[in-house]
Amino acid sequence: MLYDVAFMIHMLGLVGWGGLTTGAYYLLEFSEGKDRRLLLGYRKLVYLEWISLIAMAISGAYMWLRLGMPSWVYPAFALSPVLAIGEYYHWKLTYLNDVNLFLKRMRSLSLFYTLVTLFLIYDMVFKPVLP
């Protein structure tokens, strides 16, 4: 039962981390008015993204322990500090005074996050055994 709750938190964390801010980023990218006030609202979503990542890490660690510490989880743990640094950079970008500069820098970060997400999904689905 507790494992199922942890799994639900983990999946909701994935939506909170990747879904909300990605949607907000594309909304900013394709909107006509590029007002700096939009970055203030976006910054609030980045806080939600942090909470989601922390929830994913805690629930993931719990599930890892319950599953007997399988080796296929290690790449996700290895990416945790990289994601933390990326989130700090993401948050700092919201303090730029120029929305166009923010969007320009976010394009590369968004590509990086897409690659990380695809790798993590591959790791969760196929569970490759590490030596």
mmCIF file of C-alpha atoms in Angstrom:
data_model
loop_
_atom_site.group_PDB
_atom_site.id
_atom_site.type_symbol
_atom_site.label_atom_id
_atom_site.label_comp_id
_atom_site.label_asym_id
_atom_site.label_seq_id
_atom_site.Cartn_x
_atom_site.Cartn_y
_atom_site.Cartn_z
ATOM 1 C CA MET A 1 0.000 0.000 0.000
ATOM 2 C CA LEU A 2 2.711 2.496 0.977
ATOM 3 C CA TYR A 3 4.664 1.501 -2.139
ATOM 4 C CA ASP A 4 1.633 2.402 -4.272
ATOM 5 C CA VAL A 5 1.400 5.809 -2.587
ATOM 6 C CA ALA A 6 5.131 6.379 -3.196
ATOM 7 C CA PHE A 7 4.684 5.391 -6.850
ATOM 8 C CA MET A 8 1.771 7.826 -7.208
ATOM 9 C CA ILE A 9 3.850 10.617 -5.637
ATOM 10 C CA HIS A 10 6.701 9.740 -7.975
ATOM 11 C CA MET A 11 4.488 9.946 -11.073
ATOM 12 C CA LEU A 12 2.801 13.168 -9.934
ATOM 13 C CA GLY A 13 6.274 14.554 -9.232
ATOM 14 C CA LEU A 14 7.230 13.772 -12.817
ATOM 15 C CA VAL A 15 4.210 15.703 -14.057
ATOM 16 C CA GLY A 16 4.997 18.611 -11.724
ATOM 17 C CA TRP A 17 8.646 18.644 -12.713
ATOM 18 C CA GLY A 18 8.343 18.215 -16.436
ATOM 19 C CA GLY A 19 4.804 19.003 -17.421
ATOM 20 C CA LEU A 20 3.899 22.278 -15.802
ATOM 21 C CA THR A 21 7.005 24.294 -16.497
ATOM 22 C CA THR A 22 7.451 22.817 -19.952
ATOM 23 C CA GLY A 23 3.928 23.904 -20.798
ATOM 24 C CA ALA A 24 4.565 27.343 -19.317
ATOM 25 C CA TYR A 25 7.828 27.630 -21.258
ATOM 26 C CA TYR A 26 6.071 26.896 -24.551
ATOM 27 C CA LEU A 27 3.290 29.302 -23.622
ATOM 28 C CA LEU A 28 5.919 32.021 -23.162
ATOM 29 C CA GLU A 29 7.703 30.990 -26.350
ATOM 30 C CA PHE A 30 4.619 31.254 -28.534
ATOM 31 C CA SER A 31 2.826 34.150 -26.856
ATOM 32 C CA GLU A 32 2.613 37.504 -28.567
ATOM 33 C CA GLY A 33 3.221 39.736 -25.571
ATOM 34 C CA LYS A 34 6.606 39.102 -24.001
ATOM 35 C CA ASP A 35 6.110 40.969 -20.755
ATOM 36 C CA ARG A 36 8.623 40.659 -17.918
ATOM 37 C CA ARG A 37 5.766 40.068 -15.481
ATOM 38 C CA LEU A 38 5.280 36.668 -17.083
ATOM 39 C CA LEU A 39 8.645 35.640 -15.648
ATOM 40 C CA LEU A 40 7.353 36.339 -12.139
ATOM 41 C CA GLY A 41 4.564 33.821 -12.619
ATOM 42 C CA TYR A 42 6.930 31.375 -14.275
ATOM 43 C CA ARG A 43 9.279 31.645 -11.277
ATOM 44 C CA LYS A 44 6.466 30.414 -9.039
ATOM 45 C CA LEU A 45 6.167 27.344 -11.232
ATOM 46 C CA VAL A 46 9.897 26.723 -10.837
ATOM 47 C CA TYR A 47 9.329 26.535 -7.073
ATOM 48 C CA LEU A 48 6.674 23.900 -7.719
ATOM 49 C CA GLU A 49 9.187 22.132 -9.934
ATOM 50 C CA TRP A 50 11.678 22.011 -7.046
ATOM 51 C CA ILE A 51 9.055 20.549 -4.720
ATOM 52 C CA SER A 52 8.203 17.980 -7.388
ATOM 53 C CA LEU A 53 11.847 16.968 -7.818
ATOM 54 C CA ILE A 54 12.314 16.582 -4.072
ATOM 55 C CA ALA A 55 9.137 14.490 -3.860
ATOM 56 C CA MET A 56 10.392 12.349 -6.751
ATOM 57 C CA ALA A 57 13.754 11.830 -5.067
ATOM 58 C CA ILE A 58 12.251 10.835 -1.713
ATOM 59 C CA SER A 59 9.595 8.552 -3.176
ATOM 60 C CA GLY A 60 12.153 7.082 -5.599
ATOM 61 C CA ALA A 61 14.578 6.312 -2.769
ATOM 62 C CA TYR A 62 11.793 4.638 -0.798
ATOM 63 C CA MET A 63 10.733 2.502 -3.770
ATOM 64 C CA TRP A 64 14.375 1.638 -4.478
ATOM 65 C CA LEU A 65 14.762 0.331 -0.914
ATOM 66 C CA ARG A 66 11.495 -1.605 -1.131
ATOM 67 C CA LEU A 67 12.576 -3.206 -4.424
ATOM 68 C CA GLY A 68 15.830 -4.434 -2.895
ATOM 69 C CA MET A 69 18.126 -1.681 -4.235
ATOM 70 C CA PRO A 70 18.254 -2.724 -7.924
ATOM 71 C CA SER A 71 21.217 -1.469 -9.927
ATOM 72 C CA TRP A 72 19.116 -0.010 -12.761
ATOM 73 C CA VAL A 73 18.195 2.882 -10.439
ATOM 74 C CA TYR A 74 21.800 4.113 -10.052
ATOM 75 C CA PRO A 75 21.774 6.276 -13.221
ATOM 76 C CA ALA A 76 18.767 8.177 -11.844
ATOM 77 C CA PHE A 77 20.619 8.792 -8.589
ATOM 78 C CA ALA A 78 23.684 9.899 -10.542
ATOM 79 C CA LEU A 79 21.598 12.449 -12.439
ATOM 80 C CA SER A 80 20.131 13.958 -9.262
ATOM 81 C CA PRO A 81 22.967 16.462 -8.646
ATOM 82 C CA VAL A 82 22.972 17.407 -12.335
ATOM 83 C CA LEU A 83 19.238 18.096 -12.196
ATOM 84 C CA ALA A 84 19.667 20.122 -9.005
ATOM 85 C CA ILE A 85 22.265 22.327 -10.727
ATOM 86 C CA GLY A 86 20.004 22.621 -13.771
ATOM 87 C CA GLU A 87 17.099 23.681 -11.582
ATOM 88 C CA TYR A 88 19.208 26.302 -9.862
ATOM 89 C CA TYR A 89 20.201 27.680 -13.290
ATOM 90 C CA HIS A 90 16.553 27.489 -14.373
ATOM 91 C CA TRP A 91 15.501 29.521 -11.332
ATOM 92 C CA LYS A 92 18.274 32.110 -11.901
ATOM 93 C CA LEU A 93 17.066 32.564 -15.481
ATOM 94 C CA THR A 94 13.716 33.791 -14.175
ATOM 95 C CA TYR A 95 15.486 36.845 -12.748
ATOM 96 C CA LEU A 96 16.577 38.082 -16.175
ATOM 97 C CA ASN A 97 14.997 41.369 -17.151
ATOM 98 C CA ASP A 98 14.651 40.356 -20.788
ATOM 99 C CA VAL A 99 12.076 37.693 -21.675
ATOM 100 C CA ASN A 100 13.682 37.104 -25.080
ATOM 101 C CA LEU A 101 17.068 36.412 -23.458
ATOM 102 C CA PHE A 102 15.343 34.088 -20.990
ATOM 103 C CA LEU A 103 13.724 32.173 -23.849
ATOM 104 C CA LYS A 104 16.988 31.961 -25.762
ATOM 105 C CA ARG A 105 18.809 30.452 -22.785
ATOM 106 C CA MET A 106 15.898 28.202 -21.930
ATOM 107 C CA ARG A 107 15.986 26.552 -25.350
ATOM 108 C CA SER A 108 19.235 24.745 -24.578
ATOM 109 C CA LEU A 109 18.122 23.910 -21.025
ATOM 110 C CA SER A 110 14.824 22.592 -22.377
ATOM 111 C CA LEU A 111 16.684 20.348 -24.836
ATOM 112 C CA PHE A 112 18.876 19.075 -21.980
ATOM 113 C CA TYR A 113 15.808 18.335 -19.838
ATOM 114 C CA THR A 114 14.174 16.502 -22.746
ATOM 115 C CA LEU A 115 17.214 14.253 -23.162
ATOM 116 C CA VAL A 116 17.395 13.574 -19.417
ATOM 117 C CA THR A 117 13.672 12.768 -19.300
ATOM 118 C CA LEU A 118 13.946 10.367 -22.241
ATOM 119 C CA PHE A 119 16.889 8.634 -20.576
ATOM 120 C CA LEU A 120 15.049 8.337 -17.254
ATOM 121 C CA ILE A 121 11.963 6.942 -18.978
ATOM 122 C CA TYR A 122 14.171 4.420 -20.788
ATOM 123 C CA ASP A 123 15.758 3.486 -17.461
ATOM 124 C CA MET A 124 12.358 3.042 -15.756
ATOM 125 C CA VAL A 125 10.771 1.062 -18.591
ATOM 126 C CA PHE A 126 13.598 -1.248 -19.697
ATOM 127 C CA LYS A 127 15.474 -1.451 -16.364
ATOM 128 C CA PRO A 128 18.916 -2.239 -17.840
ATOM 129 C CA VAL A 129 21.049 -4.366 -15.527
ATOM 130 C CA LEU A 130 24.337 -2.740 -14.638
ATOM 131 C CA PRO A 131 27.426 -4.816 -13.814
#
